[in-house]
Amino acid sequence: MVYPISKLLFLPLLRVIIKRVKGVENVPPKTPFIVVANHEHHLDHLLVGYLIISKLNRKVHFISVPLFWFAKTKIYSKWAGTILLFDPKQAYQGAKKVIESGGIVGIFPEGILERKDRKENPKTGAVRLALETRTPILPMGIRFSSKPFSSTINIGKLIHIKNKKNIKKQTLDLLKSTYELRDELS
């Protein structure tokens, strides 16, 4: 239900915000994947969601910390397609179920918003999920601007994580790649 409403309400608005999208050809049309992006604004998930909905007509299930009372309800979670992060293990299992059913999971390794401490110590769930489910990661760099036609998204090539050693370093490298993608469009 949320995606038909989102298409009517948010897609026209988001078209006004986005200036440029580069790398759309890297988005797999039918297979499951994990979107990993930098997170510098509260609307980043809408930009990524808009991109996937408008190009593939598929929704992204973001792992989300519920910041408002209504976002803490199971009804809202189901309606919005979010994977609520009350308990990290439970959220991880929810993300795994989405992948196993052929869906798309969205993860911001920095957590709630880009923070200096998370640049050196990001969450490793995306890499662990990719390893366990053998699902590729689609890196994205987002540069958000509240000015019309100013936000940009740069989509990298799919990354296949195969090495189970040094997950933290792989996560740092992945996060660094999202910053590089973002900065390429500056």
Coordinates of C-alpha atoms in Angstrom, one line a residue:
M1 CA 0.0 0.0 0.0
V2 CA 2.8 2.5 0.8
Y3 CA 4.5 2.2 -2.5
P4 CA 1.4 3.2 -4.6
I5 CA 0.9 6.1 -2.3
S6 CA 4.6 7.0 -2.4
K7 CA 4.6 7.0 -6.1
L8 CA 1.8 9.5 -6.2
L9 CA 3.0 11.7 -3.4
F10 CA 6.8 11.4 -3.1
L11 CA 8.1 10.6 -6.6
P12 CA 7.1 14.0 -8.1
L13 CA 8.7 15.8 -5.2
L14 CA 11.9 13.7 -5.3
R15 CA 12.2 14.4 -9.1
V16 CA 12.5 18.0 -8.1
I17 CA 15.3 17.3 -5.6
I18 CA 17.4 15.0 -7.7
K19 CA 19.8 16.6 -10.2
R20 CA 21.7 13.6 -11.5
V21 CA 21.8 9.8 -11.1
K22 CA 24.9 8.1 -12.5
G23 CA 25.4 4.3 -12.8
V24 CA 21.8 3.2 -13.2
E25 CA 23.0 0.4 -15.5
N26 CA 24.7 -1.2 -12.4
V27 CA 21.3 -1.9 -10.7
P28 CA 20.3 -5.6 -11.1
P29 CA 16.7 -5.7 -12.4
K30 CA 15.5 -8.9 -10.9
T31 CA 17.9 -10.5 -8.4
P32 CA 18.1 -9.7 -4.7
F33 CA 20.8 -7.3 -3.6
I34 CA 21.9 -5.2 -0.6
V35 CA 22.1 -1.4 -1.1
V36 CA 24.8 0.2 1.0
A37 CA 25.1 4.0 1.0
N38 CA 26.5 6.8 2.9
H39 CA 24.0 8.5 5.2
E40 CA 24.2 12.3 5.5
H41 CA 20.5 13.4 5.5
H42 CA 17.2 12.2 6.9
L43 CA 15.8 11.8 3.4
D44 CA 18.5 9.5 2.0
H45 CA 16.3 6.4 2.2
L46 CA 13.6 8.2 0.2
L47 CA 16.2 9.1 -2.5
V48 CA 17.4 5.4 -2.7
G49 CA 13.8 4.2 -2.5
Y50 CA 12.7 6.6 -5.3
L51 CA 15.5 5.4 -7.5
I52 CA 14.7 1.7 -7.1
I53 CA 11.0 2.2 -7.4
S54 CA 11.2 4.4 -10.5
K55 CA 13.7 2.1 -12.3
L56 CA 12.6 -1.4 -11.1
N57 CA 9.2 -1.0 -9.5
R58 CA 10.6 -2.9 -6.5
K59 CA 10.8 -1.7 -2.9
V60 CA 13.8 -1.4 -0.7
H61 CA 13.5 -2.8 2.9
F62 CA 15.6 -0.5 5.0
I63 CA 16.9 -1.5 8.4
S64 CA 15.6 1.4 10.4
V65 CA 15.8 2.7 13.9
P66 CA 12.2 3.9 14.7
L67 CA 12.5 7.5 15.7
F68 CA 8.8 8.4 16.1
W69 CA 6.2 6.5 18.1
F70 CA 4.2 5.5 14.9
A71 CA 7.3 4.0 13.3
K72 CA 7.6 1.6 16.2
T73 CA 4.4 -0.3 15.3
K74 CA 4.4 -3.5 13.3
I75 CA 1.6 -2.1 11.2
Y76 CA 3.8 0.9 10.1
S77 CA 6.7 -1.4 9.6
K78 CA 4.8 -3.7 7.3
W79 CA 3.2 -0.7 5.5
A80 CA 6.5 1.0 4.9
G81 CA 8.5 -2.1 4.3
T82 CA 11.1 -1.4 7.0
I83 CA 13.0 -3.8 9.1
L84 CA 12.8 -2.4 12.6
L85 CA 16.1 -2.2 14.6
F86 CA 15.0 -2.9 18.2
D87 CA 17.3 -5.9 18.5
P88 CA 20.2 -6.3 16.1
K89 CA 19.9 -10.1 15.8
Q90 CA 16.2 -9.8 15.1
A91 CA 16.8 -7.1 12.4
Y92 CA 19.6 -9.2 10.9
Q93 CA 17.2 -12.2 10.6
G94 CA 14.5 -9.9 9.1
A95 CA 17.0 -8.7 6.5
K96 CA 18.0 -12.3 5.8
K97 CA 14.3 -13.2 5.2
V98 CA 13.9 -10.3 2.7
I99 CA 17.0 -11.5 0.8
E100 CA 15.9 -15.1 0.8
S101 CA 12.5 -14.1 -0.7
G102 CA 14.2 -12.2 -3.5
G103 CA 13.9 -8.7 -2.1
I104 CA 16.2 -5.7 -1.7
V105 CA 17.7 -4.7 1.7
G106 CA 19.0 -1.1 2.3
I107 CA 21.7 -0.6 5.0
F108 CA 23.5 2.6 6.1
P109 CA 26.7 1.2 7.8
E110 CA 27.1 4.5 9.7
G111 CA 23.9 4.0 11.5
I112 CA 21.3 6.8 12.0
L113 CA 23.3 9.5 10.2
E114 CA 26.9 10.0 9.1
R115 CA 28.9 10.4 12.2
K116 CA 32.6 10.8 12.6
D117 CA 32.9 7.9 15.0
R118 CA 31.1 5.6 12.6
K119 CA 33.5 6.4 9.8
E120 CA 36.2 4.6 11.8
N121 CA 33.8 2.0 13.3
P122 CA 30.9 1.3 11.0
K123 CA 28.3 -1.5 11.5
T124 CA 29.4 -4.8 9.8
G125 CA 25.9 -6.2 9.1
A126 CA 25.9 -5.5 5.4
V127 CA 29.1 -7.5 4.8
R128 CA 28.1 -10.3 7.1
L129 CA 24.7 -10.5 5.4
A130 CA 26.3 -10.5 1.9
L131 CA 28.6 -13.3 3.0
E132 CA 25.9 -15.5 4.6
T133 CA 23.3 -15.1 1.9
R134 CA 25.8 -14.9 -1.0
T135 CA 24.1 -11.7 -2.1
P136 CA 25.9 -8.9 -4.0
I137 CA 26.2 -5.4 -2.5
L138 CA 25.3 -2.4 -4.6
P139 CA 27.2 0.6 -3.3
M140 CA 25.8 4.1 -3.7
G141 CA 27.1 7.5 -2.9
I142 CA 24.5 10.2 -2.1
R143 CA 25.1 13.9 -2.0
F144 CA 21.9 15.4 -0.6
S145 CA 20.9 19.1 -1.1
S146 CA 17.6 20.7 -0.1
K147 CA 17.9 23.0 -3.1
P148 CA 15.9 22.0 -6.1
F149 CA 17.7 19.9 -8.7
S150 CA 20.8 19.6 -6.6
S151 CA 21.0 16.2 -5.0
T152 CA 23.1 13.5 -6.8
I153 CA 23.3 9.7 -6.6
N154 CA 26.2 7.7 -7.9
I155 CA 25.7 4.0 -8.2
G156 CA 28.8 1.7 -8.2
K157 CA 29.3 -1.7 -9.7
L158 CA 28.1 -4.8 -7.7
I159 CA 30.5 -6.1 -5.1
H160 CA 30.6 -9.8 -4.4
I161 CA 32.0 -10.4 -0.9
K162 CA 33.7 -13.8 -0.7
N163 CA 36.3 -13.6 1.9
K164 CA 35.2 -14.3 5.5
K165 CA 38.4 -12.8 6.9
N166 CA 38.6 -9.3 8.3
I167 CA 35.0 -8.3 8.0
K168 CA 35.6 -5.0 9.7
K169 CA 38.2 -4.0 7.1
Q170 CA 35.9 -5.0 4.3
T171 CA 33.2 -2.9 5.9
L172 CA 35.5 0.1 6.1
D173 CA 36.5 -0.4 2.5
L174 CA 32.9 -0.6 1.5
L175 CA 32.0 2.6 3.4
K176 CA 35.0 4.3 1.8
S177 CA 33.7 3.3 -1.6
T178 CA 30.4 5.0 -0.9
Y179 CA 32.2 8.3 0.0
E180 CA 34.3 8.0 -3.1
L181 CA 31.1 7.5 -5.2
R182 CA 29.6 10.6 -3.5
D183 CA 32.7 12.7 -4.0
E184 CA 33.0 11.8 -7.7
L185 CA 29.9 13.9 -8.4
S186 CA 31.1 17.0 -6.6

